[in-house]
PDB file of C-alpha atoms in Angstrom:
ATOM      1  CA  MET K   1     -15.586 -21.720 -13.271  1.00  0.00           C
ATOM      2  CA  ASN K   2     -18.475 -19.979 -15.018  1.00  0.00           C
ATOM      3  CA  LEU K   3     -17.792 -16.248 -14.893  1.00  0.00           C
ATOM      4  CA  LYS K   4     -21.025 -15.257 -16.625  1.00  0.00           C
ATOM      5  CA  SER K   5     -24.091 -14.237 -14.648  1.00  0.00           C
ATOM      6  CA  GLN K   6     -27.574 -13.145 -15.543  1.00  0.00           C
ATOM      7  CA  ASN K   7     -26.583  -9.522 -14.901  1.00  0.00           C
ATOM      8  CA  PRO K   8     -23.893  -8.280 -17.318  1.00  0.00           C
ATOM      9  CA  GLN K   9     -23.782  -4.878 -15.598  1.00  0.00           C
ATOM     10  CA  PHE K  10     -22.953  -6.557 -12.280  1.00  0.00           C
ATOM     11  CA  ASP K  11     -20.133  -8.482 -13.976  1.00  0.00           C
ATOM     12  CA  THR K  12     -18.728  -5.225 -15.342  1.00  0.00           C
ATOM     13  CA  ASP K  13     -18.965  -3.499 -11.952  1.00  0.00           C
ATOM     14  CA  PHE K  14     -17.327  -6.430 -10.157  1.00  0.00           C
ATOM     15  CA  PHE K  15     -14.302  -6.655 -12.440  1.00  0.00           C
ATOM     16  CA  SER K  16     -14.015  -2.870 -12.473  1.00  0.00           C
ATOM     17  CA  ALA K  17     -13.780  -2.965  -8.664  1.00  0.00           C
ATOM     18  CA  LEU K  18     -11.026  -5.582  -8.847  1.00  0.00           C
ATOM     19  CA  ASN K  19      -9.031  -3.266 -11.104  1.00  0.00           C
ATOM     20  CA  HIS K  20      -9.234  -0.460  -8.516  1.00  0.00           C
ATOM     21  CA  THR K  21      -6.596  -0.976  -5.813  1.00  0.00           C
ATOM     22  CA  LEU K  22      -8.499   0.394  -2.823  1.00  0.00           C
ATOM     23  CA  ARG K  23     -11.861  -1.164  -3.721  1.00  0.00           C
ATOM     24  CA  ARG K  24     -10.236  -4.544  -4.312  1.00  0.00           C
ATOM     25  CA  GLN K  25      -8.452  -4.371  -0.964  1.00  0.00           C
ATOM     26  CA  ALA K  26     -11.690  -3.383   0.772  1.00  0.00           C
ATOM     27  CA  LEU K  27     -13.520  -6.371  -0.712  1.00  0.00           C
ATOM     28  CA  LEU K  28     -10.708  -8.713   0.321  1.00  0.00           C
ATOM     29  CA  SER K  29     -10.678  -7.266   3.842  1.00  0.00           C
ATOM     30  CA  LEU K  30     -14.410  -7.908   4.178  1.00  0.00           C
ATOM     31  CA  LEU K  31     -13.945 -11.435   2.849  1.00  0.00           C
ATOM     32  CA  GLU K  32     -11.215 -12.125   5.393  1.00  0.00           C
ATOM     33  CA  ARG K  33     -12.523 -10.303   8.461  1.00  0.00           C
ATOM     34  CA  GLY K  34     -16.275 -10.031   7.983  1.00  0.00           C
ATOM     35  CA  PRO K  35     -18.188  -6.816   8.771  1.00  0.00           C
ATOM     36  CA  LEU K  36     -15.918  -3.797   9.275  1.00  0.00           C
ATOM     37  CA  CYS K  37     -16.653  -0.167  10.002  1.00  0.00           C
ATOM     38  CA  VAL K  38     -14.982   2.700   8.187  1.00  0.00           C
ATOM     39  CA  CYS K  39     -12.577   3.247  11.086  1.00  0.00           C
ATOM     40  CA  HIS K  40     -11.342  -0.352  10.808  1.00  0.00           C
ATOM     41  CA  LEU K  41     -10.970  -0.098   7.039  1.00  0.00           C
ATOM     42  CA  THR K  42      -9.125   3.201   7.414  1.00  0.00           C
ATOM     43  CA  GLU K  43      -6.546   1.600   9.699  1.00  0.00           C
ATOM     44  CA  ARG K  44      -6.319  -1.595   7.661  1.00  0.00           C
ATOM     45  CA  LEU K  45      -5.948   0.024   4.238  1.00  0.00           C
ATOM     46  CA  GLY K  46      -3.963   3.104   5.211  1.00  0.00           C
ATOM     47  CA  ALA K  47      -6.341   5.586   3.574  1.00  0.00           C
ATOM     48  CA  SER K  48      -8.214   8.573   4.977  1.00  0.00           C
ATOM     49  CA  GLN K  49     -11.763   8.212   6.285  1.00  0.00           C
ATOM     50  CA  PRO K  50     -13.304  10.370   3.512  1.00  0.00           C
ATOM     51  CA  THR K  51     -11.502   8.285   0.883  1.00  0.00           C
ATOM     52  CA  ILE K  52     -12.688   4.997   2.405  1.00  0.00           C
ATOM     53  CA  SER K  53     -16.251   6.281   2.797  1.00  0.00           C
ATOM     54  CA  ARG K  54     -16.337   7.388  -0.834  1.00  0.00           C
ATOM     55  CA  GLN K  55     -15.076   4.041  -2.136  1.00  0.00           C
ATOM     56  CA  MET K  56     -17.437   2.037   0.078  1.00  0.00           C
ATOM     57  CA  ALA K  57     -20.362   4.136  -1.137  1.00  0.00           C
ATOM     58  CA  ILE K  58     -19.427   3.220  -4.706  1.00  0.00           C
ATOM     59  CA  LEU K  59     -19.205  -0.483  -3.828  1.00  0.00           C
ATOM     60  CA  ARG K  60     -22.590  -0.323  -2.097  1.00  0.00           C
ATOM     61  CA  GLU K  61     -24.148   1.489  -5.057  1.00  0.00           C
ATOM     62  CA  LYS K  62     -22.865  -1.269  -7.364  1.00  0.00           C
ATOM     63  CA  GLY K  63     -24.357  -3.969  -5.138  1.00  0.00           C
ATOM     64  CA  LEU K  64     -21.006  -5.454  -4.105  1.00  0.00           C
ATOM     65  CA  VAL K  65     -21.309  -4.659  -0.394  1.00  0.00           C
ATOM     66  CA  GLY K  66     -24.107  -4.092   2.069  1.00  0.00           C
ATOM     67  CA  SER K  67     -24.168  -1.944   5.188  1.00  0.00           C
ATOM     68  CA  PHE K  68     -25.838  -1.788   8.575  1.00  0.00           C
ATOM     69  CA  ARG K  69     -25.712   0.532  11.568  1.00  0.00           C
ATOM     70  CA  LYS K  70     -24.324  -0.570  14.920  1.00  0.00           C
ATOM     71  CA  GLY K  71     -24.531   2.233  17.456  1.00  0.00           C
ATOM     72  CA  GLN K  72     -23.025   5.319  15.857  1.00  0.00           C
ATOM     73  CA  TRP K  73     -20.998   3.356  13.308  1.00  0.00           C
ATOM     74  CA  ILE K  74     -21.857   2.122   9.835  1.00  0.00           C
ATOM     75  CA  TYR K  75     -20.525  -1.380   9.167  1.00  0.00           C
ATOM     76  CA  TYR K  76     -19.925  -2.865   5.723  1.00  0.00           C
ATOM     77  CA  ASP K  77     -19.939  -6.489   4.615  1.00  0.00           C
ATOM     78  CA  LEU K  78     -19.920  -8.362   1.332  1.00  0.00           C
ATOM     79  CA  ALA K  79     -23.351  -8.299  -0.269  1.00  0.00           C
ATOM     80  CA  ARG K  80     -25.428 -11.369   0.530  1.00  0.00           C
ATOM     81  CA  GLU K  81     -26.348 -11.558  -3.144  1.00  0.00           C
ATOM     82  CA  LEU K  82     -22.696 -11.762  -4.231  1.00  0.00           C
ATOM     83  CA  PRO K  83     -22.531 -14.751  -6.631  1.00  0.00           C
ATOM     84  CA  GLY K  84     -20.493 -17.798  -5.727  1.00  0.00           C
ATOM     85  CA  TRP K  85     -18.158 -17.297  -8.679  1.00  0.00           C
ATOM     86  CA  ALA K  86     -17.375 -13.766  -7.470  1.00  0.00           C
ATOM     87  CA  ARG K  87     -16.550 -15.026  -3.973  1.00  0.00           C
ATOM     88  CA  ALA K  88     -14.350 -17.727  -5.510  1.00  0.00           C
ATOM     89  CA  ILE K  89     -12.366 -15.090  -7.405  1.00  0.00           C
ATOM     90  CA  LEU K  90     -11.897 -13.080  -4.208  1.00  0.00           C
ATOM     91  CA  ASP K  91     -10.727 -16.234  -2.418  1.00  0.00           C
ATOM     92  CA  THR K  92      -8.146 -16.811  -5.135  1.00  0.00           C
ATOM     93  CA  LEU K  93      -6.910 -13.222  -4.939  1.00  0.00           C
ATOM     94  CA  ARG K  94      -6.605 -13.440  -1.160  1.00  0.00           C
ATOM     95  CA  GLU K  95      -4.478 -16.569  -1.426  1.00  0.00           C
ATOM     96  CA  THR K  96      -2.096 -14.885  -3.863  1.00  0.00           C
ATOM     97  CA  ARG K  97      -1.275 -11.875  -1.622  1.00  0.00           C
ATOM     98  CA  PRO K  98      -3.256  -9.085  -3.305  1.00  0.00           C
ATOM     99  CA  ASP K  99      -1.114  -6.388  -1.679  1.00  0.00           C
ATOM    100  CA  ILE K 100       1.717  -7.385  -4.022  1.00  0.00           C
ATOM    101  CA  GLN K 101       0.862  -6.174  -7.495  1.00  0.00           C
ATOM    102  CA  ASN K 102       1.878  -7.751 -10.778  1.00  0.00           C
ATOM    103  CA  GLN K 103       3.339  -4.543 -12.163  1.00  0.00           C
ATOM    104  CA  SER K 104       6.730  -4.966 -10.537  1.00  0.00           C
ATOM    105  CA  LEU K 105       7.004  -8.554 -11.768  1.00  0.00           C
ATOM    106  CA  HIS K 106       6.281  -7.346 -15.282  1.00  0.00           C
ATOM    107  CA  PHE K 107       8.836  -4.597 -14.758  1.00  0.00           C
ATOM    108  CA  ALA K 108      11.450  -7.091 -13.565  1.00  0.00           C
ATOM    109  CA  GLN K 109      10.895  -9.311 -16.580  1.00  0.00           C
ATOM    110  CA  ASN K 110      11.679  -6.353 -18.840  1.00  0.00           C
ATOM    111  CA  LEU K 111      15.010  -5.556 -17.182  1.00  0.00           C
ATOM    112  CA  CYS K 112      17.969  -6.416 -19.357  1.00  0.00           C
ATOM    113  CA  PRO K 113      21.367  -7.611 -18.096  1.00  0.00           C
ATOM    114  CA  GLY K 114      23.816  -4.723 -18.007  1.00  0.00           C
ATOM    115  CA  GLN K 115      21.039  -2.143 -17.900  1.00  0.00           C
ATOM    116  CA  ASP K 116      21.415   0.803 -15.533  1.00  0.00           C
ATOM    117  CA  PRO K 117      20.136   0.111 -12.000  1.00  0.00           C
ATOM    118  CA  PRO K 118      16.345   0.364 -11.727  1.00  0.00           C
ATOM    119  CA  HIS K 119      14.997   3.653 -10.414  1.00  0.00           C
ATOM    120  CA  LEU K 120      12.507   3.242  -7.550  1.00  0.00           C
ATOM    121  CA  LEU K 121      10.338   6.117  -6.350  1.00  0.00           C
ATOM    122  CA  PHE K 122       8.466   5.665  -3.066  1.00  0.00           C
ATOM    123  CA  LEU K 123       5.491   7.987  -2.851  1.00  0.00           C
ATOM    124  CA  CYS K 124       3.185   8.941   0.019  1.00  0.00           C
ATOM    125  CA  THR K 125       1.239  12.028   0.968  1.00  0.00           C
ATOM    126  CA  GLN K 126       3.610  13.959   3.242  1.00  0.00           C
ATOM    127  CA  ASN K 127       6.907  12.185   2.500  1.00  0.00           C
ATOM    128  CA  ALA K 128       7.501  12.282   6.241  1.00  0.00           C
ATOM    129  CA  CYS K 129       7.335   8.656   7.374  1.00  0.00           C
ATOM    130  CA  ARG K 130       6.405   5.598   5.295  1.00  0.00           C
ATOM    131  CA  SER K 131       7.999   6.621   2.001  1.00  0.00           C
ATOM    132  CA  GLN K 132      11.114   7.787   3.860  1.00  0.00           C
ATOM    133  CA  ILE K 133      11.389   4.461   5.694  1.00  0.00           C
ATOM    134  CA  ALA K 134      10.965   2.587   2.402  1.00  0.00           C
ATOM    135  CA  PHE K 135      13.652   4.790   0.852  1.00  0.00           C
ATOM    136  CA  GLY K 136      16.024   3.999   3.711  1.00  0.00           C
ATOM    137  CA  TRP K 137      15.486   0.249   3.523  1.00  0.00           C
ATOM    138  CA  ALA K 138      15.779   0.092  -0.269  1.00  0.00           C
ATOM    139  CA  ARG K 139      19.002   2.088  -0.227  1.00  0.00           C
ATOM    140  CA  ALA K 140      20.481  -0.001   2.607  1.00  0.00           C
ATOM    141  CA  LEU K 141      19.475  -3.391   1.204  1.00  0.00           C
ATOM    142  CA  GLY K 142      19.907  -2.678  -2.503  1.00  0.00           C
ATOM    143  CA  GLY K 143      23.062  -0.574  -2.402  1.00  0.00           C
ATOM    144  CA  ALA K 144      24.414   0.415  -5.805  1.00  0.00           C
ATOM    145  CA  ARG K 145      22.178  -2.179  -7.467  1.00  0.00           C
ATOM    146  CA  VAL K 146      19.220   0.182  -7.288  1.00  0.00           C
ATOM    147  CA  GLU K 147      18.674   3.938  -7.293  1.00  0.00           C
ATOM    148  CA  VAL K 148      16.049   5.162  -4.849  1.00  0.00           C
ATOM    149  CA  ARG K 149      14.173   8.375  -4.183  1.00  0.00           C
ATOM    150  CA  SER K 150      11.068   9.320  -2.221  1.00  0.00           C
ATOM    151  CA  ALA K 151       8.532  12.110  -2.517  1.00  0.00           C
ATOM    152  CA  GLY K 152       5.107  13.279  -1.385  1.00  0.00           C
ATOM    153  CA  THR K 153       1.991  14.607  -3.051  1.00  0.00           C
ATOM    154  CA  HIS K 154       1.709  17.181  -0.225  1.00  0.00           C
ATOM    155  CA  PRO K 155       5.101  17.287   1.552  1.00  0.00           C
ATOM    156  CA  HIS K 156       5.141  17.999   5.275  1.00  0.00           C
ATOM    157  CA  PRO K 157       6.600  21.465   5.970  1.00  0.00           C
ATOM    158  CA  GLU K 158       8.550  20.160   8.981  1.00  0.00           C
ATOM    159  CA  GLY K 159      10.219  17.346   7.070  1.00  0.00           C
ATOM    160  CA  VAL K 160      10.772  13.771   8.199  1.00  0.00           C
ATOM    161  CA  ASN K 161       8.922  12.584  11.296  1.00  0.00           C
ATOM    162  CA  PRO K 162      11.426  12.328  14.196  1.00  0.00           C
ATOM    163  CA  LEU K 163      10.011   8.943  15.214  1.00  0.00           C
ATOM    164  CA  ALA K 164      10.677   7.592  11.717  1.00  0.00           C
ATOM    165  CA  VAL K 165      14.252   8.823  12.033  1.00  0.00           C
ATOM    166  CA  SER K 166      14.501   7.211  15.469  1.00  0.00           C
ATOM    167  CA  VAL K 167      13.226   3.737  14.550  1.00  0.00           C
ATOM    168  CA  MET K 168      15.454   3.632  11.483  1.00  0.00           C
ATOM    169  CA  HIS K 169      18.457   4.811  13.499  1.00  0.00           C
ATOM    170  CA  ALA K 170      17.846   1.870  15.850  1.00  0.00           C
ATOM    171  CA  ARG K 171      18.283  -0.364  12.805  1.00  0.00           C
ATOM    172  CA  GLY K 172      21.475   1.314  11.672  1.00  0.00           C
ATOM    173  CA  ILE K 173      19.940   3.463   8.925  1.00  0.00           C
ATOM    174  CA  ASP K 174      20.331   7.244   9.002  1.00  0.00           C
ATOM    175  CA  LEU K 175      17.434   9.380   7.756  1.00  0.00           C
ATOM    176  CA  SER K 176      18.467  12.529   9.610  1.00  0.00           C
ATOM    177  CA  GLY K 177      19.636  14.253   6.438  1.00  0.00           C
ATOM    178  CA  GLN K 178      16.411  13.631   4.540  1.00  0.00           C
ATOM    179  CA  SER K 179      13.794  16.267   3.759  1.00  0.00           C
ATOM    180  CA  SER K 180      10.223  16.086   2.470  1.00  0.00           C
ATOM    181  CA  THR K 181      10.253  16.427  -1.309  1.00  0.00           C
ATOM    182  CA  PRO K 182       7.312  17.222  -3.604  1.00  0.00           C
ATOM    183  CA  VAL K 183       6.665  14.835  -6.463  1.00  0.00           C
ATOM    184  CA  ASP K 184       7.009  16.495  -9.850  1.00  0.00           C
ATOM    185  CA  ALA K 185       7.224  15.609 -13.522  1.00  0.00           C
ATOM    186  CA  SER K 186      11.004  15.226 -13.484  1.00  0.00           C
ATOM    187  CA  LEU K 187      10.869  12.650 -10.674  1.00  0.00           C
ATOM    188  CA  LEU K 188       8.195  10.665 -12.491  1.00  0.00           C
ATOM    189  CA  GLN K 189      10.267  10.744 -15.676  1.00  0.00           C
ATOM    190  CA  TRP K 190      13.287   9.533 -13.695  1.00  0.00           C
ATOM    191  CA  ALA K 191      11.458   6.560 -12.154  1.00  0.00           C
ATOM    192  CA  ASN K 192      11.030   3.078 -13.585  1.00  0.00           C
ATOM    193  CA  LEU K 193       8.723   1.957 -10.777  1.00  0.00           C
ATOM    194  CA  VAL K 194       6.555   4.089  -8.481  1.00  0.00           C
ATOM    195  CA  VAL K 195       5.479   2.490  -5.198  1.00  0.00           C
ATOM    196  CA  THR K 196       2.674   4.264  -3.347  1.00  0.00           C
ATOM    197  CA  VAL K 197       2.699   3.450   0.365  1.00  0.00           C
ATOM    198  CA  CYS K 198      -0.559   5.060   1.497  1.00  0.00           C
ATOM    199  CA  GLY K 199      -4.103   5.161   0.190  1.00  0.00           C
ATOM    200  CA  GLU K 200      -4.173   8.909  -0.367  1.00  0.00           C
ATOM    201  CA  ALA K 201      -1.063   8.799  -2.544  1.00  0.00           C
ATOM    202  CA  ASP K 202      -2.490   5.892  -4.522  1.00  0.00           C
ATOM    203  CA  GLU K 203      -5.701   7.842  -5.116  1.00  0.00           C
ATOM    204  CA  SER K 204      -3.960  11.085  -6.086  1.00  0.00           C
ATOM    205  CA  CYS K 205      -0.934   9.639  -7.873  1.00  0.00           C
ATOM    206  CA  PRO K 206      -0.243  11.738 -10.970  1.00  0.00           C
ATOM    207  CA  VAL K 207      -0.578  10.213 -14.408  1.00  0.00           C
ATOM    208  CA  LEU K 208       2.639   8.303 -14.998  1.00  0.00           C
ATOM    209  CA  PRO K 209       4.767   8.683 -18.116  1.00  0.00           C
ATOM    210  CA  PRO K 210       4.657   5.792 -20.611  1.00  0.00           C
ATOM    211  CA  GLY K 211       6.654   2.798 -19.443  1.00  0.00           C
ATOM    212  CA  VAL K 212       6.661   3.734 -15.752  1.00  0.00           C
ATOM    213  CA  GLN K 213       5.170   0.946 -13.629  1.00  0.00           C
ATOM    214  CA  LYS K 214       3.255   1.378 -10.353  1.00  0.00           C
ATOM    215  CA  GLU K 215       2.321  -0.777  -7.398  1.00  0.00           C
ATOM    216  CA  HIS K 216       0.600   0.020  -4.123  1.00  0.00           C
ATOM    217  CA  TRP K 217       1.405  -1.005  -0.548  1.00  0.00           C
ATOM    218  CA  PRO K 218      -1.534  -0.354   1.843  1.00  0.00           C
ATOM    219  CA  ILE K 219       0.461   0.584   4.948  1.00  0.00           C
ATOM    220  CA  PRO K 220      -1.429   2.212   7.861  1.00  0.00           C
ATOM    221  CA  ASP K 221      -0.080   5.543   9.089  1.00  0.00           C
ATOM    222  CA  PRO K 222       1.616   5.031  12.495  1.00  0.00           C
ATOM    223  CA  ASP K 223       1.320   8.756  13.172  1.00  0.00           C
ATOM    224  CA  ARG K 224      -2.435   8.284  13.599  1.00  0.00           C
ATOM    225  CA  ILE K 225      -1.981   5.957  16.565  1.00  0.00           C
ATOM    226  CA  HIS K 226      -3.103   7.380  19.909  1.00  0.00           C
ATOM    227  CA  GLY K 227      -1.607   6.134  23.153  1.00  0.00           C
ATOM    228  CA  SER K 228       1.431   6.384  25.365  1.00  0.00           C
ATOM    229  CA  SER K 229       4.823   7.366  24.004  1.00  0.00           C
ATOM    230  CA  ARG K 230       5.858   3.715  24.104  1.00  0.00           C
ATOM    231  CA  GLU K 231       2.738   2.573  22.225  1.00  0.00           C
ATOM    232  CA  ILE K 232       3.287   5.173  19.527  1.00  0.00           C
ATOM    233  CA  PHE K 233       6.971   4.266  19.199  1.00  0.00           C
ATOM    234  CA  LEU K 234       6.077   0.581  18.890  1.00  0.00           C
ATOM    235  CA  ALA K 235       3.576   1.450  16.145  1.00  0.00           C
ATOM    236  CA  PHE K 236       6.377   3.153  14.219  1.00  0.00           C
ATOM    237  CA  ALA K 237       8.631   0.147  14.856  1.00  0.00           C
ATOM    238  CA  ARG K 238       5.989  -2.243  13.473  1.00  0.00           C
ATOM    239  CA  THR K 239       5.612  -0.052  10.401  1.00  0.00           C
ATOM    240  CA  CYS K 240       9.376  -0.080   9.958  1.00  0.00           C
ATOM    241  CA  ASP K 241       9.469  -3.883  10.115  1.00  0.00           C
ATOM    242  CA  ASP K 242       6.502  -4.208   7.748  1.00  0.00           C
ATOM    243  CA  ILE K 243       8.193  -1.976   5.193  1.00  0.00           C
ATOM    244  CA  GLU K 244      11.483  -3.850   5.519  1.00  0.00           C
ATOM    245  CA  THR K 245       9.686  -7.093   4.641  1.00  0.00           C
ATOM    246  CA  ARG K 246       7.994  -5.481   1.649  1.00  0.00           C
ATOM    247  CA  VAL K 247      11.224  -3.909   0.388  1.00  0.00           C
ATOM    248  CA  ARG K 248      13.078  -7.216   0.661  1.00  0.00           C
ATOM    249  CA  ASP K 249      10.298  -8.898  -1.294  1.00  0.00           C
ATOM    250  CA  LEU K 250      10.322  -6.157  -3.935  1.00  0.00           C
ATOM    251  CA  LEU K 251      14.078  -6.358  -4.439  1.00  0.00           C
ATOM    252  CA  LYS K 252      13.829 -10.120  -4.734  1.00  0.00           C
ATOM    253  CA  ARG K 253      11.091  -9.833  -7.349  1.00  0.00           C
ATOM    254  CA  LEU K 254      13.201  -7.337  -9.263  1.00  0.00           C
ATOM    255  CA  GLY K 255      16.102  -9.768  -9.282  1.00  0.00           C
ATOM    256  CA  ILE K 256      18.274  -7.517  -7.115  1.00  0.00           C
ATOM    257  CA  GLU K 257      20.684  -9.271  -4.783  1.00  0.00           C
ATOM    258  CA  ILE K 258      20.186  -8.044  -1.238  1.00  0.00           C
ATOM    259  CA  LEU K 259      23.329  -6.850   0.473  1.00  0.00           C
ATOM    260  CA  ASP K 260      24.617  -8.849   3.419  1.00  0.00           C
ATOM    261  CA  THR K 261      24.154  -6.261   6.115  1.00  0.00           C
ATOM    262  CA  THR K 262      25.219  -6.092   9.717  1.00  0.00           C
ATOM    263  CA  LEU K 263      22.324  -3.910  10.771  1.00  0.00           C
ATOM    264  CA  PRO K 264      21.756  -4.061  14.529  1.00  0.00           C
ATOM    265  CA  SER K 265      18.658  -5.615  16.015  1.00  0.00           C
ATOM    266  CA  PRO K 266      16.127  -2.966  17.074  1.00  0.00           C
ATOM    267  CA  ALA K 267      16.095  -1.995  20.719  1.00  0.00           C
ATOM    268  CA  THR K 268      13.151  -3.363  22.666  1.00  0.00           C
ATOM    269  CA  ASN K 269      13.188  -1.084  25.699  1.00  0.00           C
TER     270      ASN K 269
END
């Protein structure tokens, strides 16, 4: 594949976008789904509307996406002028699950037998839902083979979301004693791997100490769902299941044997 074009600046902008988590995920979403408005991208990527709008404006300025108005909404799509080689690279990234970053694989390869258990820090904005659920799953499935903490860039003053506690309780995991914790330098020094589970946390993640790895999981915020009590609860349940799958995959990639658990099946009523 010829990766050189007649526009070196475009090449630089394209590969720079691929190295930015949110911009890369936006490009892949447009490749997979076609034109999307900011509201769709916000839900799909788990970032705030201002954050998405800012990143899409950058992509449009660089000529990587185009936009058009449909009613009151602005829709974005991959630029018509996007070279074939660039689309081929995006196709390859889509096929290799771009939401799973290479950092944790690199981290796993550097673990030595007999080394202390890896330290995982799950980070989101409020430390009230997604990072707490990830903490619960990692602790339940990894046991003593991994040490886990969670924190937030702007912790929620009321602590863990009751619906997060409820859906995890239905799966046999108790989060009732958890509280929202602010991320600080000591936590970052403690961690081997930081996993951001929302777009805002990925954008505002502090500079990590040398040797600390990071990966990002673009998980939509279930607390933003509007609907009946049942619909909202089911949104939290889907988030819980999504995070369980991601945690299992992470532990597997880190070479950590998953505990044989007898966790109950979630209630469906």
